Each structure stands twice: as C-alpha cells, then as structure tokens.
mmCIF file of N, CA and C in Angstrom:
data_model
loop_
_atom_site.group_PDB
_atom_site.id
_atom_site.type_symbol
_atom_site.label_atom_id
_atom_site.label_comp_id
_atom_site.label_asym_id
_atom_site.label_seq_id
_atom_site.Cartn_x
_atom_site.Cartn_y
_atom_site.Cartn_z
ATOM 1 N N UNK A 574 101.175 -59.753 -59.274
ATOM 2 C CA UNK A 574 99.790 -59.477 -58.968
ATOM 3 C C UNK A 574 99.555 -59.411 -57.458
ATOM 4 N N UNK A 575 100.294 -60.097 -56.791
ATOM 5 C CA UNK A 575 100.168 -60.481 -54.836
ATOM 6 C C UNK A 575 100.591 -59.000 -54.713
ATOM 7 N N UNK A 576 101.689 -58.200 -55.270
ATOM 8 C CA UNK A 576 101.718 -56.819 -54.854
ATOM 9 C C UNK A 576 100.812 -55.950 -54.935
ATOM 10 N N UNK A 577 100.000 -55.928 -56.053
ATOM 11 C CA UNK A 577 99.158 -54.924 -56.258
ATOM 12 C C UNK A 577 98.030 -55.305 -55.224
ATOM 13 N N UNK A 578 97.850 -56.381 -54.933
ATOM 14 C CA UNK A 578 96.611 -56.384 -53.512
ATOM 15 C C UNK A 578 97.417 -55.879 -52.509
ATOM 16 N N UNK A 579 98.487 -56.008 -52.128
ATOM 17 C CA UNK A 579 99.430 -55.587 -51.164
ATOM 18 C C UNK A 579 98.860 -54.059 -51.000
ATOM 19 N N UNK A 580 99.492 -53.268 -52.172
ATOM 20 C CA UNK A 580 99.913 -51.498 -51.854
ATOM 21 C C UNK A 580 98.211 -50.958 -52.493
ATOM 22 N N UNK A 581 97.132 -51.920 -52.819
ATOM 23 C CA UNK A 581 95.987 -51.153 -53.287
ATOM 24 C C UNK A 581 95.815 -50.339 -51.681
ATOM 25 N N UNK A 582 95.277 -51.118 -50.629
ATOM 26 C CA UNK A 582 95.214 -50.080 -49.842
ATOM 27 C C UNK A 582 95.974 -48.773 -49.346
ATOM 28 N N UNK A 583 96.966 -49.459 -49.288
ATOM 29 C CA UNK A 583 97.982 -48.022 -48.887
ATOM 30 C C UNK A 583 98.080 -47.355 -49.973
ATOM 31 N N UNK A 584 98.027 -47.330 -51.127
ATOM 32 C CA UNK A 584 97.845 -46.294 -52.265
ATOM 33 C C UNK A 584 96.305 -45.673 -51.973
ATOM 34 N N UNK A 585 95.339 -46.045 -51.206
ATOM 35 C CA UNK A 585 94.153 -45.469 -51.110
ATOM 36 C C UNK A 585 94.218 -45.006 -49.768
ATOM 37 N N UNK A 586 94.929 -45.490 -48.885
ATOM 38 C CA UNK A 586 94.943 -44.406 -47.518
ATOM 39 C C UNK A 586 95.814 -42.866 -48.431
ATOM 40 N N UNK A 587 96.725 -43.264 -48.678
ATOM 41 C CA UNK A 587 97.651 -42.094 -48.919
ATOM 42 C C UNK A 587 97.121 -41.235 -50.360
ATOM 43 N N UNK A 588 95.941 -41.677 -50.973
ATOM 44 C CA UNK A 588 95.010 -40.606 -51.690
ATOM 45 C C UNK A 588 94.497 -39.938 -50.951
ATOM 46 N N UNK A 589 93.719 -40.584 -49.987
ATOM 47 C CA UNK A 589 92.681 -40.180 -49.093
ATOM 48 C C UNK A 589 93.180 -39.170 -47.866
ATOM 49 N N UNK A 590 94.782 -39.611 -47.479
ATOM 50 C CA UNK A 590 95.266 -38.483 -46.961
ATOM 51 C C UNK A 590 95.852 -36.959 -47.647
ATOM 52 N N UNK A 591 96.178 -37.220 -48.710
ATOM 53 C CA UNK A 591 96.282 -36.149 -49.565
ATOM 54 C C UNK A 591 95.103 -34.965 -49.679
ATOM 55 N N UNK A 592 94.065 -35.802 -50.064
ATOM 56 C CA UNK A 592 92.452 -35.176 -50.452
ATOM 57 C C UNK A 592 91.931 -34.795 -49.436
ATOM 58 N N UNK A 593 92.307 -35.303 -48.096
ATOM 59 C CA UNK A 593 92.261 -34.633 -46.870
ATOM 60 C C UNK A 593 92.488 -33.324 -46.507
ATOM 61 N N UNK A 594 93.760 -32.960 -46.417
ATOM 62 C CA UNK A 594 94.960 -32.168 -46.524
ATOM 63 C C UNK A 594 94.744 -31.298 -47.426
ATOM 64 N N UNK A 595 94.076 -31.469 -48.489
ATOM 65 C CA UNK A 595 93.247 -30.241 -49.671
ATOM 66 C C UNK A 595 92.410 -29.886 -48.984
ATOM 67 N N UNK A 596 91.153 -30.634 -48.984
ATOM 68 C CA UNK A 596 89.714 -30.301 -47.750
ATOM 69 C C UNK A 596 90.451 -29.115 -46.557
ATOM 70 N N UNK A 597 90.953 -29.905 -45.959
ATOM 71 C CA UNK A 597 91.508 -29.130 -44.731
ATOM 72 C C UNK A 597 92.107 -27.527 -45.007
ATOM 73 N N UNK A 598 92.934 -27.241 -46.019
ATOM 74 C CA UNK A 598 92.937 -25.892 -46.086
ATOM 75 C C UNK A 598 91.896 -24.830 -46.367
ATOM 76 N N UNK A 599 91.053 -25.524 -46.987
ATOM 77 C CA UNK A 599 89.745 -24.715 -47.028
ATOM 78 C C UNK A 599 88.816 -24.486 -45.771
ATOM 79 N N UNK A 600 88.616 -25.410 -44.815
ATOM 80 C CA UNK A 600 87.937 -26.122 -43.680
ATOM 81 C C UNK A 600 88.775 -25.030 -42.776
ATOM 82 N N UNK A 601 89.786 -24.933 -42.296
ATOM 83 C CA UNK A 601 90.534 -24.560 -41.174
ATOM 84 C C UNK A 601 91.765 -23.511 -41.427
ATOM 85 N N UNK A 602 92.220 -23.205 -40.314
ATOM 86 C CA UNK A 602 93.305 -22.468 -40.268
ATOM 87 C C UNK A 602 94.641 -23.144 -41.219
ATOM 88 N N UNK A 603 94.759 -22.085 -41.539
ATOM 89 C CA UNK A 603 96.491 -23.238 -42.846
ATOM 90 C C UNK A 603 97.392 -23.254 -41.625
ATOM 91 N N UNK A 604 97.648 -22.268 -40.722
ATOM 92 C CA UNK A 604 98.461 -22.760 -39.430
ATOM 93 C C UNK A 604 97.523 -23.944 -38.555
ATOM 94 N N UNK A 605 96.589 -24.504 -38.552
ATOM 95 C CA UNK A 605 96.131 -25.495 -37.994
ATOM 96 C C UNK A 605 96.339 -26.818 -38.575
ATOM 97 N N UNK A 606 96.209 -26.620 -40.045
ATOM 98 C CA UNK A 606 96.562 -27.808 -40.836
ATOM 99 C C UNK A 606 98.115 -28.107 -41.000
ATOM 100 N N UNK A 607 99.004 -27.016 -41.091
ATOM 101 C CA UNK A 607 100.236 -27.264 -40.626
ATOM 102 C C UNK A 607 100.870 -28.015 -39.448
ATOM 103 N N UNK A 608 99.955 -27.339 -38.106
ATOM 104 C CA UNK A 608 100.130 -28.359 -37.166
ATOM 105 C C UNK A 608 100.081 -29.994 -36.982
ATOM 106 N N UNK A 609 98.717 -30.100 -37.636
ATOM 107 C CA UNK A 609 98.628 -31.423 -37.313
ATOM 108 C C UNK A 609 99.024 -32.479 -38.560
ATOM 109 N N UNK A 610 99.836 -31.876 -40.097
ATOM 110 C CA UNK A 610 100.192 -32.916 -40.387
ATOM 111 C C UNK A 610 101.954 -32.457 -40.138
ATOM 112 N N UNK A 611 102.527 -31.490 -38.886
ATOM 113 C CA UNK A 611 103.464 -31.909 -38.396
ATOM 114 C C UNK A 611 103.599 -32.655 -37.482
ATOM 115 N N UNK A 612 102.665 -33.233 -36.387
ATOM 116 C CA UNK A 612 102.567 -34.105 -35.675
ATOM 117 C C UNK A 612 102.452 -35.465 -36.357
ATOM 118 N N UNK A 613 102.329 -35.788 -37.448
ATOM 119 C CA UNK A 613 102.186 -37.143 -38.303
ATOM 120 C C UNK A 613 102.881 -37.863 -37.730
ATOM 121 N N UNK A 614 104.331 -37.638 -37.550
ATOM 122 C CA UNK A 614 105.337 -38.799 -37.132
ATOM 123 C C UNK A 614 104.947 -39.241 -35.941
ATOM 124 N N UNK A 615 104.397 -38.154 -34.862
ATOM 125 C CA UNK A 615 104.502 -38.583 -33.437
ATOM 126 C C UNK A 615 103.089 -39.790 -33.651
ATOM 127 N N UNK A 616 101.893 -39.666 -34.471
ATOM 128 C CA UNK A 616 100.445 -40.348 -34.199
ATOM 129 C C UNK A 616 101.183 -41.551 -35.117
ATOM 130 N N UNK A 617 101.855 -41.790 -35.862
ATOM 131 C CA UNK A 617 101.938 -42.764 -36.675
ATOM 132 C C UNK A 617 103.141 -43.581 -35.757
ATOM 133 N N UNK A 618 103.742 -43.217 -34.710
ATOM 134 C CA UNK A 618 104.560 -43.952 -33.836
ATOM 135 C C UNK A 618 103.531 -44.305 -32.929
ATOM 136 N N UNK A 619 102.526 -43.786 -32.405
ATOM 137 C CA UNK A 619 101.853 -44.317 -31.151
ATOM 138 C C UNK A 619 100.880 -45.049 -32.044
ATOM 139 N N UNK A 620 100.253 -44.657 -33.309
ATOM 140 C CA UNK A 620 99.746 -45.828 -33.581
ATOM 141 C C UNK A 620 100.332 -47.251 -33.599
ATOM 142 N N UNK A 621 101.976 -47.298 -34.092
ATOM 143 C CA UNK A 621 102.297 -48.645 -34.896
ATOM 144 C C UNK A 621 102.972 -49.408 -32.976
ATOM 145 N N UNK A 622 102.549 -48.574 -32.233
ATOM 146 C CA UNK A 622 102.908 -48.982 -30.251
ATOM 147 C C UNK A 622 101.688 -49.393 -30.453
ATOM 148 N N UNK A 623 100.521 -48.671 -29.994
ATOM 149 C CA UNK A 623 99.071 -48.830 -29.375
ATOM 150 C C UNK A 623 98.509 -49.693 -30.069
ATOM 151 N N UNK A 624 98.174 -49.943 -31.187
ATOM 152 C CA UNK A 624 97.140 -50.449 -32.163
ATOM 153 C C UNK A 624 98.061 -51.379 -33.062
ATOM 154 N N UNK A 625 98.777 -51.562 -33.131
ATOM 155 C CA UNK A 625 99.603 -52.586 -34.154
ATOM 156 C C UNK A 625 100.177 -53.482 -33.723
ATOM 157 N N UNK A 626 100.578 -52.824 -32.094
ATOM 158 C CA UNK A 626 101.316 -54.120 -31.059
ATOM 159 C C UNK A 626 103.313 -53.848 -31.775
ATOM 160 N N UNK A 627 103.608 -53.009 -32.239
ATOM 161 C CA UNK A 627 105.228 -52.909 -33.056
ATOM 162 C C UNK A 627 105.595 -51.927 -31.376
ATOM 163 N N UNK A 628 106.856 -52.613 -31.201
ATOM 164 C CA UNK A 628 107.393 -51.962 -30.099
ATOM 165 C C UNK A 628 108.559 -50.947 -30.561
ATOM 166 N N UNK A 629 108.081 -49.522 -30.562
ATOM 167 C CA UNK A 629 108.924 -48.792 -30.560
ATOM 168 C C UNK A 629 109.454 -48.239 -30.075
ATOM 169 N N UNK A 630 111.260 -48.197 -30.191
ATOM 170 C CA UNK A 630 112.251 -48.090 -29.133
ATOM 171 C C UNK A 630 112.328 -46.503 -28.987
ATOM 172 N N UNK A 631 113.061 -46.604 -27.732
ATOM 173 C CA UNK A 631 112.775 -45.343 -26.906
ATOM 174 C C UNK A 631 113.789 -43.751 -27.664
ATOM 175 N N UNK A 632 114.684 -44.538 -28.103
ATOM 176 C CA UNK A 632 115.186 -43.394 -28.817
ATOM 177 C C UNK A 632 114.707 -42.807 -29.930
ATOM 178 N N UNK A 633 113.718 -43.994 -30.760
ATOM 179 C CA UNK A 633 112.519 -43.180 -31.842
ATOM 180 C C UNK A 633 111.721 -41.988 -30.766
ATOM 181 N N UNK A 634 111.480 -42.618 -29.859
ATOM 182 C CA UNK A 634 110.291 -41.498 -28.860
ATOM 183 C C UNK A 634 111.109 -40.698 -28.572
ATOM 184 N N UNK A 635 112.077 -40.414 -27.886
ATOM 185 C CA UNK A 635 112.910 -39.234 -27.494
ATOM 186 C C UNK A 635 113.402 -38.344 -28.601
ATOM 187 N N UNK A 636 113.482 -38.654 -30.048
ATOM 188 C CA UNK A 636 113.341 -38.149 -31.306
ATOM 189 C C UNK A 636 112.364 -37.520 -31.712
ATOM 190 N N UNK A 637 111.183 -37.913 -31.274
ATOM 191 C CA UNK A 637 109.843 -36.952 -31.579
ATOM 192 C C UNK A 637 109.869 -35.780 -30.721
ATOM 193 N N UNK A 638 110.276 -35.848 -29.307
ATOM 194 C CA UNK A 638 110.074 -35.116 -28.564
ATOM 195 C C UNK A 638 110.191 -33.600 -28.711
ATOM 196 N N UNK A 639 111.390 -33.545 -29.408
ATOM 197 C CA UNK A 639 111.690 -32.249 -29.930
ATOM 198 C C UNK A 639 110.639 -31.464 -30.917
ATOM 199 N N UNK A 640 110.173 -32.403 -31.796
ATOM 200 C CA UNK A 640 108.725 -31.891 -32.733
ATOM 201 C C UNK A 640 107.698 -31.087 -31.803
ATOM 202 N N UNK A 641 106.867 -32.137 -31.014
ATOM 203 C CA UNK A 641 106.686 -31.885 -30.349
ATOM 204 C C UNK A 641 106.287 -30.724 -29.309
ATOM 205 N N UNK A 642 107.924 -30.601 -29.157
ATOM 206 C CA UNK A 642 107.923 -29.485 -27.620
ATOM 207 C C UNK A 642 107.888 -28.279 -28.760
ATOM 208 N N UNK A 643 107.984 -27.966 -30.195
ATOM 209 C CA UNK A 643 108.793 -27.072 -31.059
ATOM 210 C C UNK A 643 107.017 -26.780 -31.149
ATOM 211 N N UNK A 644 106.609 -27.553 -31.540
ATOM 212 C CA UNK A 644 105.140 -27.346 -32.579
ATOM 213 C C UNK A 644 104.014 -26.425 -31.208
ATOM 214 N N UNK A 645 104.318 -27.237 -30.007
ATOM 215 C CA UNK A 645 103.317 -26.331 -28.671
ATOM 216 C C UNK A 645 103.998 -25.323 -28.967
ATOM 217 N N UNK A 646 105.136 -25.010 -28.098
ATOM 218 C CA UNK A 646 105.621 -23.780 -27.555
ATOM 219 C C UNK A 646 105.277 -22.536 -29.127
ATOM 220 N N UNK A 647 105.494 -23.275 -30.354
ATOM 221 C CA UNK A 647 105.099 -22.339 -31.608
ATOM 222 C C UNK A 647 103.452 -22.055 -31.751
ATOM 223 N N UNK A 648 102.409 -23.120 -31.028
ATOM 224 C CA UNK A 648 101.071 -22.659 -31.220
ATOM 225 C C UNK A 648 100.688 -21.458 -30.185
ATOM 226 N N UNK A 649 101.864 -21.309 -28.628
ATOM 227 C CA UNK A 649 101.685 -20.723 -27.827
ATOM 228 C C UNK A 649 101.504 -18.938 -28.344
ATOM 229 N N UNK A 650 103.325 -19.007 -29.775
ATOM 230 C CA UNK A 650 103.096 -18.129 -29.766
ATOM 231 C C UNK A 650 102.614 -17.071 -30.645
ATOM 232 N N UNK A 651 102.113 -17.788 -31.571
ATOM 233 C CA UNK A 651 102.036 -17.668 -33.157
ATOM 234 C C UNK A 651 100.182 -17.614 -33.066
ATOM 235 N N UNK A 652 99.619 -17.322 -32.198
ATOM 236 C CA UNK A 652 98.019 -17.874 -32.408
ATOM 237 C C UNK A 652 97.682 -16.666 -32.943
ATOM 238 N N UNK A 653 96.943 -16.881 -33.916
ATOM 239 C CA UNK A 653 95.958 -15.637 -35.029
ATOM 240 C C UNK A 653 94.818 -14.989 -34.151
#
C-alpha cells in the first residue's frame, strides 16, 4: 500500500504529460512539439541540478550537449 502513495503522483504527472503532448499537437506546430519533448532530457537534468539539489555529473551534461546543438542547428534549418 506505501507504494501506491509512492507512484500515485508520478502516475499522474506522466498522465498529465501524455494529455499534454495530445493538446499540444492540435495547439502548435507538430515540428514545435517535437522540439520540445526532445529537449526533455536536457530540462529534466537541470531540473533534478536546480530545484532538487541532485548533483549531476558533468559527463551526463556533456551527453546532452549533442541533443541540443542537433535540435538548434535543425530548427535553424527546417523552419515552416
């Protein structure tokens, strides 16, 4: 039972991000919504740094980087 209070929330963030992510293709560009839930990894690393206080090591960050530099230089050239 201690689990199910555990994962109730995170089973309701991760509805709520789903149902998002529906909304959003209707709302916006499908290349816009592509973008930003390819950036997920990079906001969910600076969140669990900035806001959680979890120190994440530098080779996780130098791992994003490549996303990243891939996802600009592709909005540079791909814009509708």
């Amino acid at each position: 039972m201690d689990q199910l209070g555990l994962l109730t929330p995170v089973a309701a963030c991760h509805a709520l991000g789903h149902v998002m992510s529906n909304v959003s293709f209707a709302a916006v560009a499908v290349s816009f919504t592509h973008t930003i839930k390819a950036l997920e990894p990079f906001f969910n690393a600076a969140a669990s740094q900035f806001v959680l206080g979890h120190q994440i090591p530098l080779a996780l960050w130098l791992s994003l980087a490549p996303v990243v530099i891939v996802i600009r230089s592709g909005q540079r050239f791909w814009r509708p």
